[in-house]
Amino acid sequence: METKLNKRNIQLKLLQNNNIPYIVNEAKTNRLSLRFNREGVLVVRKPIHMPCDKMELFIEKNIEWVLKNYSVYKKVERNYLDEEEYLYLGKKYYLSINENKHQAVHLHENKMYVFVPKNQTAEKVIEKWKKEEAEKVLSEILYACFKKMDEYFNIYPKLEIKAYKARWGTCYPKKNKISLNLSLIHVDIDLIEYVMFHELCHFIHLDHSPLFHKTLRKYVPDETKKRQRLKKYKCYYK
């Protein structure tokens, strides 16, 4: 059982000075550990009676790791302004916001041109486009992956797309349905394929047994490398 303590209760100056959001969890453990959660907050897990100066020393020794990983996990605050970065299928684009009678999004080279009517916002236009793109791209990839695995299936699975905060996908074999994270539209196509094959393999093997991974590796031989690459992306990317 862990007790979560607000950062106001335990002051870790080095983290505060570097603007690293954190929480401290006290636990019945003999060791101190650091990890970032999916919201970009550093979780400091400490033994119940460990004094703060020991925590500070531990963090000081690991500050390079903390700063490096915070840049990966920190939550992106999006303003939808010109020249802001936006990921689409793993490629970086730079927003160009333009007022127009009709709403649209066009990609050209490294630019993402967003045309916004007066009664709309760039955020709403982009979110609508994002959902349409996700529906199209994920449906196409599901079909391609399914065709490679059709020896295992009698019925084509239904596809659901949702805005998950902490998972890339899940499946419901009894309902013959796959549910995928809307944010997959931001990652590389080969990683989308990896997630798709992963969920399709769960129709055959419900757990993550050796047989599951053996089947998955038939279609994704480098599944371990792809899983590691996928960790660099955020499930809740906006």
GROMACS .gro file of C-alpha atoms in nm, residues 78-80 97 114 116 120-129 238:
model
   17
   78ARG     CA    1  -0.062   2.275  -2.753
   79ASN     CA    2  -0.162   2.629  -2.856
   80TYR     CA    3  -0.239   2.565  -3.227
   97ILE     CA    4  -0.293   2.867  -3.962
  114VAL     CA    5  -0.488   2.459  -4.158
  116VAL     CA    6  -1.010   2.792  -4.037
  120GLN     CA    7  -1.424   2.776  -3.585
  121THR     CA    8  -1.089   2.731  -3.412
  122ALA     CA    9  -0.773   2.571  -3.544
  123GLU     CA   10  -0.801   2.308  -3.270
  124LYS     CA   11  -1.150   2.199  -3.379
  125VAL     CA   12  -1.051   2.188  -3.747
  126ILE     CA   13  -0.742   1.978  -3.672
  127GLU     CA   14  -0.928   1.743  -3.436
  128LYS     CA   15  -1.198   1.679  -3.697
  129TRP     CA   16  -0.931   1.611  -3.962
  238LYS     CA   17  -0.301   1.591  -2.903
   0.00000   0.00000   0.00000
